Coordinates of C-alpha atoms in Angstrom, one line a residue:
Chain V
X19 CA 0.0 0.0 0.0
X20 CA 3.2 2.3 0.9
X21 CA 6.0 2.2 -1.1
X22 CA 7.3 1.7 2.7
X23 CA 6.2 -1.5 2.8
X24 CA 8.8 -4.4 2.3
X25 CA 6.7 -5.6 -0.5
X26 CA 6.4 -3.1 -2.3
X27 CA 8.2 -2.9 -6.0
X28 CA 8.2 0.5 -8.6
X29 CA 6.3 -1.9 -11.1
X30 CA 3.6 -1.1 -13.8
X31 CA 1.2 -3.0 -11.3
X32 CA 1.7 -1.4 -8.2
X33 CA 2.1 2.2 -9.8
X34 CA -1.7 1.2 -11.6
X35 CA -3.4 -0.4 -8.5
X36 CA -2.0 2.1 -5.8
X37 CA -2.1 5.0 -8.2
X38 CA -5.8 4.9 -9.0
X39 CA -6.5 4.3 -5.4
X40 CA -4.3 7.1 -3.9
X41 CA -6.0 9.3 -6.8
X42 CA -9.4 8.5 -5.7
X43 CA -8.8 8.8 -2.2
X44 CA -7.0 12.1 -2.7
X45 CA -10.0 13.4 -4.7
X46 CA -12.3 12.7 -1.8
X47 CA -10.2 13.6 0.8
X48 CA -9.4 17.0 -0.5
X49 CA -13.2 17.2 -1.5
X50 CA -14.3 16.7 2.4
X51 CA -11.3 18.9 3.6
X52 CA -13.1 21.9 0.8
X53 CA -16.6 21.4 2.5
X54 CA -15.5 21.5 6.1
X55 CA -13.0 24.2 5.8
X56 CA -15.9 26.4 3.6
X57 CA -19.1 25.4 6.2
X58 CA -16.5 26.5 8.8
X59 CA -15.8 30.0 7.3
X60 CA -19.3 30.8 5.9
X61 CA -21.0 29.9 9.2
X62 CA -18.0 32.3 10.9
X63 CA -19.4 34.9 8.3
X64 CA -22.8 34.1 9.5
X65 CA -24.1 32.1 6.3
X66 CA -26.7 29.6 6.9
X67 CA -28.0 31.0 10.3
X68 CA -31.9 31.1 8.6
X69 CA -33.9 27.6 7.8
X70 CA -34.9 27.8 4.6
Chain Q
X30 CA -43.5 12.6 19.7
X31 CA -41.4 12.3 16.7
X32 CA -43.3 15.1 14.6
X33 CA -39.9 17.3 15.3
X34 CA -38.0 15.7 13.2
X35 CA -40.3 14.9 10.1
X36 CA -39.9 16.8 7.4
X37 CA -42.4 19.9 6.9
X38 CA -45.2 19.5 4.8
X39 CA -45.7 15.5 4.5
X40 CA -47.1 13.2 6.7
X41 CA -46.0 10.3 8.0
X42 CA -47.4 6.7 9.9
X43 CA -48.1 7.1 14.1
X44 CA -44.7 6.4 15.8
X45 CA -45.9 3.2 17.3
X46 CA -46.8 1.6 13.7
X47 CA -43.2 2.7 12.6
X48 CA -41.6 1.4 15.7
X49 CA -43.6 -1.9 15.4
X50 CA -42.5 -2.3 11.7
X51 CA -39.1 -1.6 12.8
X52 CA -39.6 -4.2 15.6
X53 CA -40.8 -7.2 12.8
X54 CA -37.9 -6.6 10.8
X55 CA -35.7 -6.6 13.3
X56 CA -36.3 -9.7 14.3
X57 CA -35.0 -11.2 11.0
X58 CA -32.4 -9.0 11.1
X59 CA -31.0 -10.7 14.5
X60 CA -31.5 -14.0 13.1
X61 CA -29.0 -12.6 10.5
X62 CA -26.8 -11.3 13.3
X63 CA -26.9 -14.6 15.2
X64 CA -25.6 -16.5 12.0
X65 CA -23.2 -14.0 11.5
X66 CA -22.0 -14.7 15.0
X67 CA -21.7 -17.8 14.3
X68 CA -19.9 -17.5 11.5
X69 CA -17.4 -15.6 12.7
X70 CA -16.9 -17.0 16.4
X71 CA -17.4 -20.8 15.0
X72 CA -15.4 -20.4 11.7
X73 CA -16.9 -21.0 7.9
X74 CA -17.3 -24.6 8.9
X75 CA -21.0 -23.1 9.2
X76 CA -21.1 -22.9 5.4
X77 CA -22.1 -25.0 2.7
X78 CA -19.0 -23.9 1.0
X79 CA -16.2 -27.0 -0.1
X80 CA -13.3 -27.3 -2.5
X81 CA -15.4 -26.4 -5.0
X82 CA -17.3 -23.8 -3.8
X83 CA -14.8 -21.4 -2.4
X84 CA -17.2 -18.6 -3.6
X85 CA -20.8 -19.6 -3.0
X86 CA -24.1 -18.1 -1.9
X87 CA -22.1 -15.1 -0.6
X88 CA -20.6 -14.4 -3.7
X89 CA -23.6 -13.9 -5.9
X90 CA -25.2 -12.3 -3.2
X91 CA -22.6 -9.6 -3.2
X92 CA -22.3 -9.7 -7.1
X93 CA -26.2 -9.4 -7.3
X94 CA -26.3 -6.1 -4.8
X95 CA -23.4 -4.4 -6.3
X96 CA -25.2 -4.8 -10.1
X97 CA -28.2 -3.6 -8.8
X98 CA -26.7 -0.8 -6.6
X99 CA -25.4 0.4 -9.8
X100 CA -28.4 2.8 -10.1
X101 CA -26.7 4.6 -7.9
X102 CA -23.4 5.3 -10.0
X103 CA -25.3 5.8 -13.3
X104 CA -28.1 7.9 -12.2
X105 CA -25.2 10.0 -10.3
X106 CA -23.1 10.2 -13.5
X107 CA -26.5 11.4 -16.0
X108 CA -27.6 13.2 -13.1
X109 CA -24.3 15.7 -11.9
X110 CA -21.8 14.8 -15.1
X111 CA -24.6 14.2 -18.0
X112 CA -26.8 16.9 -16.6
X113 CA -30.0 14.9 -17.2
X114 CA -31.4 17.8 -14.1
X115 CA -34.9 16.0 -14.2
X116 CA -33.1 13.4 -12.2
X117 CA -32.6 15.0 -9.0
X118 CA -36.1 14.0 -8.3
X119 CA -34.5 10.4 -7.8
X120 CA -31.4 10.7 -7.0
X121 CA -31.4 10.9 -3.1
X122 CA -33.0 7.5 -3.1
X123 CA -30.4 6.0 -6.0
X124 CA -27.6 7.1 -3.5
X125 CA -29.7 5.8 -0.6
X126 CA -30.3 2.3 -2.2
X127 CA -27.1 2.1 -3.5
X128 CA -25.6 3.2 0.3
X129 CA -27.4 -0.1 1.3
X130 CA -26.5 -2.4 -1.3
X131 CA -22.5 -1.4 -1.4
X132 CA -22.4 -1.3 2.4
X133 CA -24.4 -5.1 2.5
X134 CA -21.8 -6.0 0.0
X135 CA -19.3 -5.1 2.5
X136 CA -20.8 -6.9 5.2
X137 CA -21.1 -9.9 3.9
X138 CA -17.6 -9.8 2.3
X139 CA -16.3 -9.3 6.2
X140 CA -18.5 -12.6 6.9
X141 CA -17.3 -14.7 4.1
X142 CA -13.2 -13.6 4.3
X143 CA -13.4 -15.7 7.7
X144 CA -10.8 -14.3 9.3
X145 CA -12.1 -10.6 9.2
X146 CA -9.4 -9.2 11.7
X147 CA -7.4 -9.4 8.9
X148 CA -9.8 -7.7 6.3
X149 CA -7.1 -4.8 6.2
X150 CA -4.4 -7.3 4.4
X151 CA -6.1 -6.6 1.4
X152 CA -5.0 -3.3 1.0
X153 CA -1.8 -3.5 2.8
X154 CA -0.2 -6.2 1.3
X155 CA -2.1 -5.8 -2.4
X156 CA -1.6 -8.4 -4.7
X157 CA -1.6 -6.2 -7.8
X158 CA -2.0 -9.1 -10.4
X159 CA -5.4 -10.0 -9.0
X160 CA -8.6 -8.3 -10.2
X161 CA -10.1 -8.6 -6.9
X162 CA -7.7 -6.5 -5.8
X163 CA -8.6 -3.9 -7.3
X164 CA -12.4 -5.2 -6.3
X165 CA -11.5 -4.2 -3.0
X166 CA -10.1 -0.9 -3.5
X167 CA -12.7 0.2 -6.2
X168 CA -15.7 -1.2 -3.9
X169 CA -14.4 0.6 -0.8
X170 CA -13.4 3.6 -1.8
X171 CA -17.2 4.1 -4.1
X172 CA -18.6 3.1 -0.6
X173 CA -16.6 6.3 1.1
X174 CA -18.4 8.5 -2.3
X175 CA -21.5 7.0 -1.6
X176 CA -20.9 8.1 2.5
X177 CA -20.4 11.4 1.3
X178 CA -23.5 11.4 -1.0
X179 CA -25.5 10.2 1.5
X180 CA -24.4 12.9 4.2
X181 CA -26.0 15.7 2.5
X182 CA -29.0 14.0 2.9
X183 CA -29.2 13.3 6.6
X184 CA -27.7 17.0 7.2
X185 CA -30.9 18.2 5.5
X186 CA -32.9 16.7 8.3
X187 CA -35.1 19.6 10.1
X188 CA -33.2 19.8 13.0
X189 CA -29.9 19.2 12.0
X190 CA -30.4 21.8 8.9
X191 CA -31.5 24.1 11.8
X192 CA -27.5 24.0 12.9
X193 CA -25.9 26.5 10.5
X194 CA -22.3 24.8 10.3
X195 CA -24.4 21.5 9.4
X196 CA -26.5 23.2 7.0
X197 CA -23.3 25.2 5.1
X198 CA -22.2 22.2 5.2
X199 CA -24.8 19.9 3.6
X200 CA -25.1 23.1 0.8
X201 CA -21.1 23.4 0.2
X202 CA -21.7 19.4 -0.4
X203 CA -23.8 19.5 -2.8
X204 CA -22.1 22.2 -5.2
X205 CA -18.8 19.9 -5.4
X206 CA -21.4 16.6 -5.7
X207 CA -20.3 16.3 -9.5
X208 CA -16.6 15.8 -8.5
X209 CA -17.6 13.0 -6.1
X210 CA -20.2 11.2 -8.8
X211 CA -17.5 11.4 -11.4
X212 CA -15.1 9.9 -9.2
X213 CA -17.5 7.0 -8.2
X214 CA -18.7 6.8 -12.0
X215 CA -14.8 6.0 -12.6
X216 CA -14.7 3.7 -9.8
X217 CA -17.8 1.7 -10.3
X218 CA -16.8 1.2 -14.2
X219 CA -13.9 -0.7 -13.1
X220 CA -15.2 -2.6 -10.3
X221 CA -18.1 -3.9 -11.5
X222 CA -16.3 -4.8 -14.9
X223 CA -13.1 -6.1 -12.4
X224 CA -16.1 -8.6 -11.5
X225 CA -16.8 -9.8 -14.8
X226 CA -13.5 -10.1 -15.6
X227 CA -12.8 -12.6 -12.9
X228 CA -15.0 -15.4 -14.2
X229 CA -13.6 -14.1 -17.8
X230 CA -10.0 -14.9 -17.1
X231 CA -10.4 -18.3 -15.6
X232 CA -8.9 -20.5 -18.7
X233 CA -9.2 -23.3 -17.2
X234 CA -13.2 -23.4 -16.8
X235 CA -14.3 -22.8 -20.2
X236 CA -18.1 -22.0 -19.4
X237 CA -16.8 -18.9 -17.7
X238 CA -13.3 -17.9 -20.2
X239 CA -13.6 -15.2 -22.6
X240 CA -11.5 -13.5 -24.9
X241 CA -11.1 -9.9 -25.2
X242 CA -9.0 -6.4 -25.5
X243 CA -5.6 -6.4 -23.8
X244 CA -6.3 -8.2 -20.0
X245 CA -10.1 -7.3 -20.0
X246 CA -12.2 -10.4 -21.2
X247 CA -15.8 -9.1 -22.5
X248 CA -17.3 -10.6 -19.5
X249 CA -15.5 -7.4 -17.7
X250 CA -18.0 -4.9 -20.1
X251 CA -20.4 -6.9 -19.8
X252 CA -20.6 -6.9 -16.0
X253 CA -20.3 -2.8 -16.2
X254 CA -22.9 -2.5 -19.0
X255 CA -25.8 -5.0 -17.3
X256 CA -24.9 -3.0 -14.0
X257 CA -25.6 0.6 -15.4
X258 CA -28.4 -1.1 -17.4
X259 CA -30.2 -3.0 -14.9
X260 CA -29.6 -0.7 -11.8
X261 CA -31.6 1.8 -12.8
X262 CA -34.2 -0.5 -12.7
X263 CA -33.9 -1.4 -9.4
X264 CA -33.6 2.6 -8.6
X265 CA -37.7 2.2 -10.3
X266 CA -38.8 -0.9 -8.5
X267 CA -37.6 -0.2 -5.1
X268 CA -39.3 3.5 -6.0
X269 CA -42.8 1.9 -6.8
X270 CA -42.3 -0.5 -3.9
X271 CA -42.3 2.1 -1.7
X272 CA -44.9 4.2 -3.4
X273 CA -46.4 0.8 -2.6
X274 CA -46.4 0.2 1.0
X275 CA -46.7 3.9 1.8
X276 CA -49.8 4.8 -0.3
X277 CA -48.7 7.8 -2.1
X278 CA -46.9 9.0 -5.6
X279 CA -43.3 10.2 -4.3
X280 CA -41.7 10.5 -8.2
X281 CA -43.4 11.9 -10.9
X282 CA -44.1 9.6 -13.9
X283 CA -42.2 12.4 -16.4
X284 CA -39.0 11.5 -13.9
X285 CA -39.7 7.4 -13.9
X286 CA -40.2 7.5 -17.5
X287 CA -36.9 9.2 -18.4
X288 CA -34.9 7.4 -15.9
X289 CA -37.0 3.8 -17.4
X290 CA -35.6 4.7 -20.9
X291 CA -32.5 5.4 -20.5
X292 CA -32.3 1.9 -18.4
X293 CA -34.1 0.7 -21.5
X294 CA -31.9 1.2 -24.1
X295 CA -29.3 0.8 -21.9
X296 CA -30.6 -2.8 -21.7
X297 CA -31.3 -3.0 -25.2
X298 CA -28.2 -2.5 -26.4
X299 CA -26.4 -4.6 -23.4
X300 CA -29.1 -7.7 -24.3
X301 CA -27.5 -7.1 -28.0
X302 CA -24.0 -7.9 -26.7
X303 CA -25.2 -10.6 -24.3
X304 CA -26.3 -12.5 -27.2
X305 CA -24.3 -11.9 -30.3
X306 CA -20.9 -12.7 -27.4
X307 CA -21.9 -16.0 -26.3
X308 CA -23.0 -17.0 -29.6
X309 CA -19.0 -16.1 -29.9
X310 CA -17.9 -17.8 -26.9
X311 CA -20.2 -20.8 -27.8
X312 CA -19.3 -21.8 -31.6
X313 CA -15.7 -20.9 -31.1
X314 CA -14.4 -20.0 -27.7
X315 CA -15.5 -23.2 -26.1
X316 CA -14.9 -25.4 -28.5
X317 CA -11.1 -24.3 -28.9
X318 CA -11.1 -25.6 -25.2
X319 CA -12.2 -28.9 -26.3
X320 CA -15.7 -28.3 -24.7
X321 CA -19.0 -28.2 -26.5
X322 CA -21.9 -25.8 -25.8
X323 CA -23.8 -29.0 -24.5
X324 CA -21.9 -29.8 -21.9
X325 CA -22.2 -26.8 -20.1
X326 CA -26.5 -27.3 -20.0
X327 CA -27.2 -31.2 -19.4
X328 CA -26.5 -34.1 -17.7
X329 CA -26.3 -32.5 -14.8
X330 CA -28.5 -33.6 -11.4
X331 CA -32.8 -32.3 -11.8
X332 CA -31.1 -30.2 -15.3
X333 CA -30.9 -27.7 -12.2
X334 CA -28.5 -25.6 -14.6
X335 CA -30.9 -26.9 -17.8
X336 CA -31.0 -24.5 -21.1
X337 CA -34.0 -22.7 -19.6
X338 CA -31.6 -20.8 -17.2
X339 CA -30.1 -19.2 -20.3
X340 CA -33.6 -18.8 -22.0
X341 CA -35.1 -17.4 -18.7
X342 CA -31.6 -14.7 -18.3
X343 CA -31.4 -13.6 -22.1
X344 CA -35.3 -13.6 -23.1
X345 CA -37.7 -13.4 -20.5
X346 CA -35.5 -11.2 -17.9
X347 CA -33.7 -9.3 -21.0
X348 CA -34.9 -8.9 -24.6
X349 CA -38.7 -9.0 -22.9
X350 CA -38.2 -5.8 -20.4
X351 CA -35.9 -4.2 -22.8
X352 CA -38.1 -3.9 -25.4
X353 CA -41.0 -2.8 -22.3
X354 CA -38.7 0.0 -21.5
X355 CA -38.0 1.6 -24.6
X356 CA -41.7 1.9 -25.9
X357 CA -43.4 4.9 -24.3
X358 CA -46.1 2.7 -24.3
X359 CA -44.6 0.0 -22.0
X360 CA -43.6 3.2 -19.7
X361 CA -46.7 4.6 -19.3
X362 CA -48.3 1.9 -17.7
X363 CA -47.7 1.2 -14.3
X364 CA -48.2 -2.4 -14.4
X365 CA -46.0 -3.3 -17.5
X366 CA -43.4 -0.6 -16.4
X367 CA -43.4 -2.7 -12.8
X368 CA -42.9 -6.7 -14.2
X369 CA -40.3 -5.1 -16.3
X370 CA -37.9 -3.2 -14.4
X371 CA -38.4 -6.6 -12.2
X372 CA -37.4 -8.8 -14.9
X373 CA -34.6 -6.7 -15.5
X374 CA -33.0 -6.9 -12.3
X375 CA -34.2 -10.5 -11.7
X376 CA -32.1 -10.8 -14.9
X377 CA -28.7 -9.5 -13.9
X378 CA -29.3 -11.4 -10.5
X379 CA -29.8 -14.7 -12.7
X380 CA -26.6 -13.5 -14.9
X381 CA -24.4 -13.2 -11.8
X382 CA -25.3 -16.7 -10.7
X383 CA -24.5 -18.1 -14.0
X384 CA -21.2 -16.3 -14.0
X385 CA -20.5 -17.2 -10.3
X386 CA -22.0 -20.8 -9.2
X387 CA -23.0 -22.5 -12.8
X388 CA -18.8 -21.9 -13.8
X389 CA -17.9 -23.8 -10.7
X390 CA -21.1 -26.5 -11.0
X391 CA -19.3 -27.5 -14.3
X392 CA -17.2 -30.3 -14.7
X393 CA -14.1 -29.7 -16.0
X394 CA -11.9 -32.8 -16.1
X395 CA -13.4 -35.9 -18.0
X396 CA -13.3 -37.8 -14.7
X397 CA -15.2 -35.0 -12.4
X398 CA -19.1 -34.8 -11.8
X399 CA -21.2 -31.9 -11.6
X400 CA -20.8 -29.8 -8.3
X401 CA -23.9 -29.1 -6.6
X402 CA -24.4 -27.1 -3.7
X403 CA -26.7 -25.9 -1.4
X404 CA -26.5 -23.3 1.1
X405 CA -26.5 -24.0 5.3
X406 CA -29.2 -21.9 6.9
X407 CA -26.5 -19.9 8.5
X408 CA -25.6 -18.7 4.3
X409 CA -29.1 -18.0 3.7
X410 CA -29.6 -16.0 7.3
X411 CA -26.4 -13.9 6.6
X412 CA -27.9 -13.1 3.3
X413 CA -31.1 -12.4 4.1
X414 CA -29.3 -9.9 7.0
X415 CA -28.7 -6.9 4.5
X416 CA -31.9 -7.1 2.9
X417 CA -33.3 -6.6 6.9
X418 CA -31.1 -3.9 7.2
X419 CA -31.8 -2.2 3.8
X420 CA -35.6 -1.8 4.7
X421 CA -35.0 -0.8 8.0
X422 CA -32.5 2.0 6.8
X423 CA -35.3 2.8 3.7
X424 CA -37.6 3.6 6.9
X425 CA -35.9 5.5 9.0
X426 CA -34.1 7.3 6.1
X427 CA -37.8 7.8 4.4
X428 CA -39.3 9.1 7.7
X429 CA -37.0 11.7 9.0
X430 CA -35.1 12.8 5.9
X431 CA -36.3 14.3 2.8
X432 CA -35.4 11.8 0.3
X433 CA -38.5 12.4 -2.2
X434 CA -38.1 16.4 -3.2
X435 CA -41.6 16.1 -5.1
X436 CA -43.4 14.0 -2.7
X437 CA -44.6 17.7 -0.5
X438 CA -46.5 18.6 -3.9
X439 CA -47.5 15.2 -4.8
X440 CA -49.3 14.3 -1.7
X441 CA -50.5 18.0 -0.2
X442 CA -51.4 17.5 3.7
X443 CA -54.9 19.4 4.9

């Protein structure tokens, strides 16, 4: 999973697998990380204080 | 009691009819829990499952929920990457069925592994030549996207959207939903084909070996094509299911109808494939493996896997729903619309049997039998489990959230 691991090789196959996961989980994490950061400033602004 | 937390504007059963539903159903879903238990404390010597049936009952079941949580994926990807708009009427309950069906495949992949502590070896030590490998990471990580799909949902909740961080939140969520539905549109294409490609590489059982482009047998298009075709369907059944049991219109028709064609001619043209490649696999494929298309149909105990499995998957469950689907006629009517968007996902279900148990029934070696299997109770418990746990979830989620956006105008309250 981490090129840390003593299994780990610099082959087509690893780069493939672990690539596309990293890029996924990248893509969400950074996603989530966008959202909280954003709810966190707009509600210091005072966004969203109305049900609507 | 619970009227707080209802959304405005719709009504909804007395609590103590919802918690004595939620009561009946539990009670199947701890006789799930108690062979699960069992399973895990006792070992899978609970299991029906042998030398030749290292994937069994489990297996399909998890291949069958997967295809048909596919409605999820596709309707996402026409919904926020397409930009079909019409189907954000749907789309909460697509994410919300699919939620279920991806997080039962889980569960009952952390009953079948057997040793589930070690679950995590997976994805530590990856074997990278293994299409289940990438199963694994493709089927977890679209669980985390559909997590994050769902959240918006239960943030929207009236007391929770009451919170102002939750409710920014829930908002900011929704304007970035495209990135997350493309990146599980990506994920799902490779997964579920990853599936099909498993049986499809197996060159030494010739009911299940294809050939193919580069490393992907057919089998893995297939599997992506029937799932984006078929879960759609499922998106409408479970939809008039619950329009069912709860007495009211929560979709339009004009959002059904759209989201029935496009899983029509998605089947159409996937029921196209499905017969002109086995008529492929059978007149040359197989036979270049010394194996003729009769073998793989009789001879084997009460013709259990008999020509009519093939006649039941391809024309009744396929070309007969397809061509249902894509007449406005067939839409329009509630009771053809119903038989076939169940055809179609009893089709895919029947598909992913074939693909998983009938490739192991067959015998491969001139010496062998037929292997025939049947699954302990504790199998059938842990599979019934998630369906338990899918309608209890569809309740709750249906009571306090605001899944249907159309059902306030639908079904006025006095």
């Amino acid at each position: 999973m981490f090129p840390f691991n003593f299994e780990w090789i610099w082959d087509m196959g690893h780069m493939v697998f672990h690539g596309g996961l990293w890029y996924a989980l990248a893509i969400i994490g950074m996603g989530m990380t966008y959202c909280v950061i954003k709810a966190a400033v707009d509600t210091a602004k005072g966004k969203g204080g109305h049900h609507h | 009691m619970d009227s707080a937390l209802i959304p405005e504007g719709v009504k909804r059963a007395p609590l103590w009819k919802f918690l004595l539903s939620i009561a009946v159903v539990s009670v199947v879903l701890l006789w799930g829990v108690f062979a699960m238990l069992l399973c895990w404390i006792k070992g899978l010597n609970q299991t029906n499952m042998n030398n030749a049936y290292g994937f069994a009952l489990w297996i399909w079941a998890d291949l069958a929920v997967i295809a048909l949580g596919g409605g999820a994926f596709f309707t996402g990807f026409l919904r926020y990457v397409v930009g079909k708009d019409l189907l954000k009427n749907i789309i909460n309950y697509a994410v919300l069925i699919g939620f279920i069906c991806y997080s039962s495949a889980l569960l009952i992949l952390a009953i079948d592994i057997g040793q589930p502590l070690r679950g995590w070896f997976i994805f530590w030590h990856a074997n990278v030549h293994s299409m289940l490998t990438e199963v694994a990471f493709c089927l977890s990580v679209y669980f985390a996207v559909l997590t994050v799909e769902y959240i918006p949902l239960v943030l929207e909740n009236r007391q929770l959207n009451k919170v102002p961080f939750l409710h920014n939140m829930a908002h900011n969520m929704h304007e970035i939903m495209a990135v997350f539905a493309a990146t599980g549109a990506f994920l799902s294409f490779f997964h579920q084909g990853s599936l099909g490609g498993v049986a499809g590489v197996l060159y030494g059982r010739p009911f299940g070996y294809r050939e193919g482009v580069l490393i992907w047998p057919w089998t893995f298009f297939l599997f992506t094509w029937s799932a984006a075709a078929a879960g759609p369907s499922f998106t409408i059944f479970v939809t008039r299911l619950t329009e069912k049991i709860t007495g009211k219109t929560l979709v339009k028709q004009n959002v059904i109808d759209l989201l029935a064609k496009i899983s029509g001619w998605m089947l159409t043209t996937y029921i196209i494939a499905k017969i002109a490649e086995p008529l492929y696999w059978a007149f040359v494929t197989a036979p270049s493996k010394g194996m003729a298309l009769g073998q793989f149909y009789t001879q084997n105990p009460g013709s259990v896997y008999g020509y009519w499995i093939l006649f039941t998957e391809v024309v009744v469950c396929g070309v007969l729903p397809a061509l249902i689907l894509i007449t406005k006629r067939g839409r329009s009517n509630r009771k053809t619309l119903f038989t076939a968007v169940t055809l179609a996902s009893i089709g895919v279900c029947i598909n992913r049997w074939v693909m998983v148990l009938q490739v192991l029934a067959i015998p491969v070696l001139p010496f062998e039998s037929w292997n025939m299997y049947f699954p302990s109770w504790q199998e059938i418990a842990t599979t019934v489990l998630p369906v338990a746990y899918g309608v209890i979830l569809i309740m709750i989620s249906h009571r306090y959230l605001p899944v249907f956006p159309q059902e306030r105008e639908l079904n006025p309250v006095d």
